[in-house]
Amino acid sequence: MARTDWQPQKIPSEKFEIVGIKQEETEKLADQSVSFWKEVFLRFSHNKLAIFGIIALVIITLLAIFVPVFSPYSYREQLGIYNAAPTATHWFGTDDLGRDVFVRVWQGARISLFIGITAAIIDLIIGVLWGSISGLAGGRVDNVMMRIADVLSAVPYLLVVIILLVVLEPGLLPMIIALSITGWINMARIVRGEVLSIKNQEYVLAARTLGASTWHLIKRHLVPNALGAILVTMTLTIPTAIFTESFLSYLGLGVPAPTASWGTMAAEGNKALTSAPWRLFFPAFFISLTIFSFNAVGDGLRDALDPKLRK
Amino acid sequence: MLRYICKRLIYILMALFIIVTATFFLMRLAPGSPFASERAFPPKIEAQLNAKYGLDNPWYIQYKDYLVDTISFDFGESMKYKGRSTNDIISESFPISLTLGIEAMILAVGIGILLGAIAALYHNKLPDYLASTIAVLGISVPSFILAGLMQYFLAFKFGHFPVSGWKGFNYSILPALAIAITHAGFIAKLTRASMLEQSNSDYVKMARSKGLGKWTIVIRHTLRNALMPVITYLGPLTAGVVTGSFIIEQIFAIPGLGKHFVTSITNRDYTVIMGTTVFYSIILLFAVLIVDILYSVIDPRIKLKGAKK
């Protein structure tokens, strides 16, 4: 069903180049099984939505890095023009304190992306450690570690995050801590599942019979095989983190003024919707585009990595 | 089965204990006090207020009192609104949130399955692209943005709906939609994927070769089996509807529990925060349990973990 339009011979050659360059790092990690990853790129490059997502994310990241540096205005500078509609000098208009919305959107992008990506990396580190130790150790250790994860995951996520933020005072670091405090459980479960299924494979048994060390097993077999699932989970964690961050900022628990994430800007924009709709529109558009792009890339990766769709 | 439920109940109790303990200590650590509002009280009055709420006791006494109160489900009087008990606030505002939540869930499931089924039936044709685009948009656009836009365009600009408040069915449509659409998107995605999977299965081919009509196959065969993943989504859906209400009730000025929860946080109204947190936790934990049990009842192929041991 899903491979109706998938024909390797018909791919124009220029399509390979774009993605091939961007995915080189991934290739490096799995030098032993190049053919598999090549196949993954091939399928991934066929997914128009995923490619669109990658391009959108690259553009958003570049703008977030360079706009605040090269803009004539700073994100906190009050220019004396209040709630002005978008013009040639202020592309996205100005807000109620006379600040340039264009710069603020990209300054906000820095914060939203930073929070999302850092939270995902922390989830990754804790989750991979917890999951692989649990899966490799097995027995009682595994049981105890997974029961802890079970109980923690039963705790409603947003309630904990909200209460933590109330206590920790709004800020960048508290936000990241609050987001990753229960976020790692999903990753830990997935990694453990992968480790368990790989651990019992015959080729691992064969390698062990041939005298391979545990470290060799981890490096050569476990990591390359679990990498796909980890990558997909991480790509899909980022949009959740960005969404949660904007949700919390909307409730007034975000980073303190004058810095503003997309969520804070959207919350302020919502209040001024009747008089200055651009103040909601631009941050809202970029939150949605970013969440969409990460989801598209994550879904694309999952499809590309799915052995069921391989032929 | 019974063993599994017992095990899950123990998890729920442990999770509740963690939540209760964590909220207690976090609230004690939190800067600000419920009495530190507009102007400072004379020290004597403050001491008396602290004595009334037991805030002058050492922490372990407070903790013990708090645990006892929680078990007897008596969270005491609000520290901000004199004479109103937390239980009153919950019992007054929860029915509103419940109505809104049920409406949102019905909308989410209905729209989601409809979109998903259309997309799967017209796989890779225009209706599929349309339905999938709507689903993807629903997932990508945060609910609070959607709520703001709907409030502005549908209510304020064109006046089809009331802008805010809670005075009847009309008032609930926009907020329920705003909460529902993200989840409808997820459900549509799930339904589409699992219907496509089912339509390749032998029993569907069999039904088709018998000459059954397209819609008969969908309603009698495919959809019934394709809805399994949707049922697993009901747990997260409940959680999403509850948390969604925090913001949506704020935007549409609905006097529900979500609004009280957020207000109590900004007011540092300890008793109300703890009461609502525990209340929400109980609802969410049991919702997930019920969904898991439901799932195994509906699909005999699923064996609950722990049941076979």
mmCIF file with all atom_site columns, C-alpha atoms in Angstrom, chain A residues 1-2 4-5 49 143 146-147 150-160 162-169 192 243 246-248 250-251 253 262-263 266-267 270 273-275 277 280-281 283-285 287-289 291-293 295 299 302 308, chain B residues 7 11-12 14-16 18-19 22-23 25-27 29-31 123-124 136-137 139-145 147-149 151-153 156 186 189 193 196-197 200 243-244 246-247 250-251 261-262 265-266 268 273 276-277 280-281 284-285 309:
data_model
loop_
_atom_site.group_PDB
_atom_site.id
_atom_site.type_symbol
_atom_site.label_atom_id
_atom_site.label_alt_id
_atom_site.label_comp_id
_atom_site.label_asym_id
_atom_site.label_entity_id
_atom_site.label_seq_id
_atom_site.pdbx_PDB_ins_code
_atom_site.Cartn_x
_atom_site.Cartn_y
_atom_site.Cartn_z
_atom_site.occupancy
_atom_site.B_iso_or_equiv
_atom_site.pdbx_formal_charge
_atom_site.auth_seq_id
_atom_site.auth_comp_id
_atom_site.auth_asym_id
_atom_site.auth_atom_id
_atom_site.pdbx_PDB_model_num
ATOM 1   C CA . MET A 1 1   ? 0.000   0.000   0.000  1.00 0.00 ? 1   MET A CA 1
ATOM 2   C CA . ALA A 1 2   ? 2.559   2.550   1.017  1.00 0.00 ? 2   ALA A CA 1
ATOM 3   C CA . THR A 1 4   ? 2.872   2.530   -4.648 1.00 0.00 ? 4   THR A CA 1
ATOM 4   C CA . ASP A 1 5   ? 4.835   5.572   -5.789 1.00 0.00 ? 5   ASP A CA 1
ATOM 5   C CA . LEU A 1 49  ? 6.532   16.848  3.689  1.00 0.00 ? 49  LEU A CA 1
ATOM 6   C CA . ASN A 1 143 ? 12.026  -4.480  37.354 1.00 0.00 ? 143 ASN A CA 1
ATOM 7   C CA . MET A 1 146 ? 10.763  0.234   35.193 1.00 0.00 ? 146 MET A CA 1
ATOM 8   C CA . ARG A 1 147 ? 8.327   0.324   38.127 1.00 0.00 ? 147 ARG A CA 1
ATOM 9   C CA . ASP A 1 150 ? 5.663   3.488   35.599 1.00 0.00 ? 150 ASP A CA 1
ATOM 10  C CA . VAL A 1 151 ? 4.752   5.336   38.765 1.00 0.00 ? 151 VAL A CA 1
ATOM 11  C CA . LEU A 1 152 ? 6.356   8.565   37.554 1.00 0.00 ? 152 LEU A CA 1
ATOM 12  C CA . SER A 1 153 ? 4.598   8.382   34.221 1.00 0.00 ? 153 SER A CA 1
ATOM 13  C CA . ALA A 1 154 ? 1.271   7.989   36.000 1.00 0.00 ? 154 ALA A CA 1
ATOM 14  C CA . VAL A 1 155 ? 1.779   11.474  37.426 1.00 0.00 ? 155 VAL A CA 1
ATOM 15  C CA . PRO A 1 156 ? -0.029  13.956  35.180 1.00 0.00 ? 156 PRO A CA 1
ATOM 16  C CA . TYR A 1 157 ? 2.683   15.749  33.253 1.00 0.00 ? 157 TYR A CA 1
ATOM 17  C CA . LEU A 1 158 ? 1.379   19.297  32.951 1.00 0.00 ? 158 LEU A CA 1
ATOM 18  C CA . LEU A 1 159 ? 0.220   19.508  36.563 1.00 0.00 ? 159 LEU A CA 1
ATOM 19  C CA . VAL A 1 160 ? 3.733   18.757  37.758 1.00 0.00 ? 160 VAL A CA 1
ATOM 20  C CA . ILE A 1 162 ? 2.945   23.969  36.298 1.00 0.00 ? 162 ILE A CA 1
ATOM 21  C CA . ILE A 1 163 ? 3.517   23.449  40.014 1.00 0.00 ? 163 ILE A CA 1
ATOM 22  C CA . LEU A 1 164 ? 7.281   23.247  39.530 1.00 0.00 ? 164 LEU A CA 1
ATOM 23  C CA . LEU A 1 165 ? 7.294   26.492  37.586 1.00 0.00 ? 165 LEU A CA 1
ATOM 24  C CA . VAL A 1 166 ? 5.267   28.220  40.274 1.00 0.00 ? 166 VAL A CA 1
ATOM 25  C CA . VAL A 1 167 ? 7.907   27.252  42.802 1.00 0.00 ? 167 VAL A CA 1
ATOM 26  C CA . LEU A 1 168 ? 11.030  27.793  40.730 1.00 0.00 ? 168 LEU A CA 1
ATOM 27  C CA . GLU A 1 169 ? 10.185  31.338  39.555 1.00 0.00 ? 169 GLU A CA 1
ATOM 28  C CA . ARG A 1 192 ? 14.689  -0.405  26.930 1.00 0.00 ? 192 ARG A CA 1
ATOM 29  C CA . PHE A 1 243 ? 4.267   23.442  22.432 1.00 0.00 ? 243 PHE A CA 1
ATOM 30  C CA . SER A 1 246 ? 4.368   28.192  24.619 1.00 0.00 ? 246 SER A CA 1
ATOM 31  C CA . PHE A 1 247 ? 1.390   26.818  26.557 1.00 0.00 ? 247 PHE A CA 1
ATOM 32  C CA . LEU A 1 248 ? 3.082   27.653  29.877 1.00 0.00 ? 248 LEU A CA 1
ATOM 33  C CA . TYR A 1 250 ? 0.633   31.701  27.679 1.00 0.00 ? 250 TYR A CA 1
ATOM 34  C CA . LEU A 1 251 ? -0.381  30.989  31.271 1.00 0.00 ? 251 LEU A CA 1
ATOM 35  C CA . LEU A 1 253 ? 4.766   31.033  33.581 1.00 0.00 ? 253 LEU A CA 1
ATOM 36  C CA . TRP A 1 262 ? 6.740   32.756  20.967 1.00 0.00 ? 262 TRP A CA 1
ATOM 37  C CA . GLY A 1 263 ? 4.210   31.690  23.578 1.00 0.00 ? 263 GLY A CA 1
ATOM 38  C CA . ALA A 1 266 ? 1.138   35.026  21.286 1.00 0.00 ? 266 ALA A CA 1
ATOM 39  C CA . ALA A 1 267 ? -0.443  35.563  24.694 1.00 0.00 ? 267 ALA A CA 1
ATOM 40  C CA . ASN A 1 270 ? -4.152  37.628  21.758 1.00 0.00 ? 270 ASN A CA 1
ATOM 41  C CA . LEU A 1 273 ? -6.157  40.968  18.700 1.00 0.00 ? 273 LEU A CA 1
ATOM 42  C CA . THR A 1 274 ? -8.784  43.569  17.806 1.00 0.00 ? 274 THR A CA 1
ATOM 43  C CA . SER A 1 275 ? -6.347  46.475  17.461 1.00 0.00 ? 275 SER A CA 1
ATOM 44  C CA . PRO A 1 277 ? -3.770  41.341  14.879 1.00 0.00 ? 277 PRO A CA 1
ATOM 45  C CA . LEU A 1 280 ? -0.730  37.373  17.368 1.00 0.00 ? 280 LEU A CA 1
ATOM 46  C CA . PHE A 1 281 ? -0.395  36.303  13.765 1.00 0.00 ? 281 PHE A CA 1
ATOM 47  C CA . PRO A 1 283 ? 4.397   34.347  16.517 1.00 0.00 ? 283 PRO A CA 1
ATOM 48  C CA . ALA A 1 284 ? 1.400   32.034  16.085 1.00 0.00 ? 284 ALA A CA 1
ATOM 49  C CA . PHE A 1 285 ? 2.391   31.282  12.499 1.00 0.00 ? 285 PHE A CA 1
ATOM 50  C CA . ILE A 1 287 ? 5.003   28.273  16.421 1.00 0.00 ? 287 ILE A CA 1
ATOM 51  C CA . SER A 1 288 ? 2.679   26.303  14.172 1.00 0.00 ? 288 SER A CA 1
ATOM 52  C CA . LEU A 1 289 ? 5.199   26.063  11.328 1.00 0.00 ? 289 LEU A CA 1
ATOM 53  C CA . ILE A 1 291 ? 5.746   22.259  15.362 1.00 0.00 ? 291 ILE A CA 1
ATOM 54  C CA . PHE A 1 292 ? 4.508   21.114  11.954 1.00 0.00 ? 292 PHE A CA 1
ATOM 55  C CA . SER A 1 293 ? 8.046   20.857  10.554 1.00 0.00 ? 293 SER A CA 1
ATOM 56  C CA . ASN A 1 295 ? 6.420   16.500  13.275 1.00 0.00 ? 295 ASN A CA 1
ATOM 57  C CA . ASP A 1 299 ? 7.102   11.087  10.804 1.00 0.00 ? 299 ASP A CA 1
ATOM 58  C CA . ARG A 1 302 ? 9.898   6.917   11.223 1.00 0.00 ? 302 ARG A CA 1
ATOM 59  C CA . LYS A 1 308 ? 7.992   -3.082  7.294  1.00 0.00 ? 308 LYS A CA 1
ATOM 60  C CA . LYS B 2 7   ? -1.481  -3.763  40.512 1.00 0.00 ? 7   LYS B CA 1
ATOM 61  C CA . TYR B 2 11  ? 0.527   2.342   41.085 1.00 0.00 ? 11  TYR B CA 1
ATOM 62  C CA . ILE B 2 12  ? -2.210  4.915   41.193 1.00 0.00 ? 12  ILE B CA 1
ATOM 63  C CA . MET B 2 14  ? 1.813   5.501   44.773 1.00 0.00 ? 14  MET B CA 1
ATOM 64  C CA . ALA B 2 15  ? 1.551   8.145   42.087 1.00 0.00 ? 15  ALA B CA 1
ATOM 65  C CA . LEU B 2 16  ? -1.017  10.015  44.158 1.00 0.00 ? 16  LEU B CA 1
ATOM 66  C CA . ILE B 2 18  ? 4.122   11.289  45.136 1.00 0.00 ? 18  ILE B CA 1
ATOM 67  C CA . ILE B 2 19  ? 1.913   14.069  43.793 1.00 0.00 ? 19  ILE B CA 1
ATOM 68  C CA . ALA B 2 22  ? 5.584   16.848  46.000 1.00 0.00 ? 22  ALA B CA 1
ATOM 69  C CA . THR B 2 23  ? 2.894   19.534  45.917 1.00 0.00 ? 23  THR B CA 1
ATOM 70  C CA . PHE B 2 25  ? 6.868   20.487  49.759 1.00 0.00 ? 25  PHE B CA 1
ATOM 71  C CA . LEU B 2 26  ? 6.957   22.543  46.574 1.00 0.00 ? 26  LEU B CA 1
ATOM 72  C CA . MET B 2 27  ? 4.275   24.844  47.933 1.00 0.00 ? 27  MET B CA 1
ATOM 73  C CA . LEU B 2 29  ? 9.344   26.168  49.130 1.00 0.00 ? 29  LEU B CA 1
ATOM 74  C CA . ALA B 2 30  ? 7.463   28.530  46.872 1.00 0.00 ? 30  ALA B CA 1
ATOM 75  C CA . PRO B 2 31  ? 8.199   32.201  47.310 1.00 0.00 ? 31  PRO B CA 1
ATOM 76  C CA . HIS B 2 123 ? -6.393  7.164   -0.290 1.00 0.00 ? 123 HIS B CA 1
ATOM 77  C CA . ASN B 2 124 ? -4.076  9.452   -2.284 1.00 0.00 ? 124 ASN B CA 1
ATOM 78  C CA . VAL B 2 136 ? -2.025  18.231  10.253 1.00 0.00 ? 136 VAL B CA 1
ATOM 79  C CA . LEU B 2 137 ? -3.109  21.835  10.741 1.00 0.00 ? 137 LEU B CA 1
ATOM 80  C CA . ILE B 2 139 ? -2.061  19.116  15.293 1.00 0.00 ? 139 ILE B CA 1
ATOM 81  C CA . SER B 2 140 ? 0.341   21.946  14.490 1.00 0.00 ? 140 SER B CA 1
ATOM 82  C CA . VAL B 2 141 ? -1.679  24.978  15.555 1.00 0.00 ? 141 VAL B CA 1
ATOM 83  C CA . PRO B 2 142 ? -1.733  25.239  19.363 1.00 0.00 ? 142 PRO B CA 1
ATOM 84  C CA . SER B 2 143 ? -5.222  25.290  20.870 1.00 0.00 ? 143 SER B CA 1
ATOM 85  C CA . PHE B 2 144 ? -4.835  28.705  22.480 1.00 0.00 ? 144 PHE B CA 1
ATOM 86  C CA . ILE B 2 145 ? -3.991  30.304  19.149 1.00 0.00 ? 145 ILE B CA 1
ATOM 87  C CA . ALA B 2 147 ? -9.147  29.781  20.360 1.00 0.00 ? 147 ALA B CA 1
ATOM 88  C CA . GLY B 2 148 ? -7.985  33.374  19.907 1.00 0.00 ? 148 GLY B CA 1
ATOM 89  C CA . LEU B 2 149 ? -8.532  33.271  16.158 1.00 0.00 ? 149 LEU B CA 1
ATOM 90  C CA . GLN B 2 151 ? -13.009 34.105  19.107 1.00 0.00 ? 151 GLN B CA 1
ATOM 91  C CA . TYR B 2 152 ? -11.904 37.005  16.920 1.00 0.00 ? 152 TYR B CA 1
ATOM 92  C CA . PHE B 2 153 ? -13.326 35.889  13.593 1.00 0.00 ? 153 PHE B CA 1
ATOM 93  C CA . PHE B 2 156 ? -16.274 39.097  17.391 1.00 0.00 ? 156 PHE B CA 1
ATOM 94  C CA . PHE B 2 186 ? -4.363  12.969  16.107 1.00 0.00 ? 186 PHE B CA 1
ATOM 95  C CA . LYS B 2 189 ? -4.141  10.329  11.715 1.00 0.00 ? 189 LYS B CA 1
ATOM 96  C CA . ALA B 2 193 ? -3.285  4.683   9.273  1.00 0.00 ? 193 ALA B CA 1
ATOM 97  C CA . LEU B 2 196 ? -5.339  1.602   5.483  1.00 0.00 ? 196 LEU B CA 1
ATOM 98  C CA . GLU B 2 197 ? -3.702  -1.290  7.276  1.00 0.00 ? 197 GLU B CA 1
ATOM 99  C CA . ASN B 2 200 ? -5.121  -4.738  3.038  1.00 0.00 ? 200 ASN B CA 1
ATOM 100 C CA . THR B 2 243 ? -5.084  20.596  30.553 1.00 0.00 ? 243 THR B CA 1
ATOM 101 C CA . GLY B 2 244 ? -6.573  22.262  27.497 1.00 0.00 ? 244 GLY B CA 1
ATOM 102 C CA . PHE B 2 246 ? -6.706  25.566  31.790 1.00 0.00 ? 246 PHE B CA 1
ATOM 103 C CA . ILE B 2 247 ? -6.136  27.981  28.928 1.00 0.00 ? 247 ILE B CA 1
ATOM 104 C CA . GLN B 2 250 ? -9.296  31.521  30.689 1.00 0.00 ? 250 GLN B CA 1
ATOM 105 C CA . ILE B 2 251 ? -9.691  32.793  27.116 1.00 0.00 ? 251 ILE B CA 1
ATOM 106 C CA . PHE B 2 261 ? -6.793  26.163  39.085 1.00 0.00 ? 261 PHE B CA 1
ATOM 107 C CA . VAL B 2 262 ? -4.849  28.791  37.145 1.00 0.00 ? 262 VAL B CA 1
ATOM 108 C CA . ILE B 2 265 ? -1.739  29.369  41.218 1.00 0.00 ? 265 ILE B CA 1
ATOM 109 C CA . THR B 2 266 ? -1.310  33.088  40.605 1.00 0.00 ? 266 THR B CA 1
ATOM 110 C CA . ARG B 2 268 ? -0.748  31.227  45.799 1.00 0.00 ? 268 ARG B CA 1
ATOM 111 C CA . ILE B 2 273 ? -3.985  24.468  44.508 1.00 0.00 ? 273 ILE B CA 1
ATOM 112 C CA . THR B 2 276 ? -7.507  20.828  42.632 1.00 0.00 ? 276 THR B CA 1
ATOM 113 C CA . THR B 2 277 ? -4.193  19.104  41.928 1.00 0.00 ? 277 THR B CA 1
ATOM 114 C CA . TYR B 2 280 ? -7.276  16.367  38.776 1.00 0.00 ? 280 TYR B CA 1
ATOM 115 C CA . SER B 2 281 ? -4.722  13.646  39.444 1.00 0.00 ? 281 SER B CA 1
ATOM 116 C CA . LEU B 2 284 ? -6.591  11.484  35.139 1.00 0.00 ? 284 LEU B CA 1
ATOM 117 C CA . LEU B 2 285 ? -5.140  8.390   36.765 1.00 0.00 ? 285 LEU B CA 1
ATOM 118 C CA . LYS B 2 309 ? 2.074   -14.004 35.333 1.00 0.00 ? 309 LYS B CA 1
#
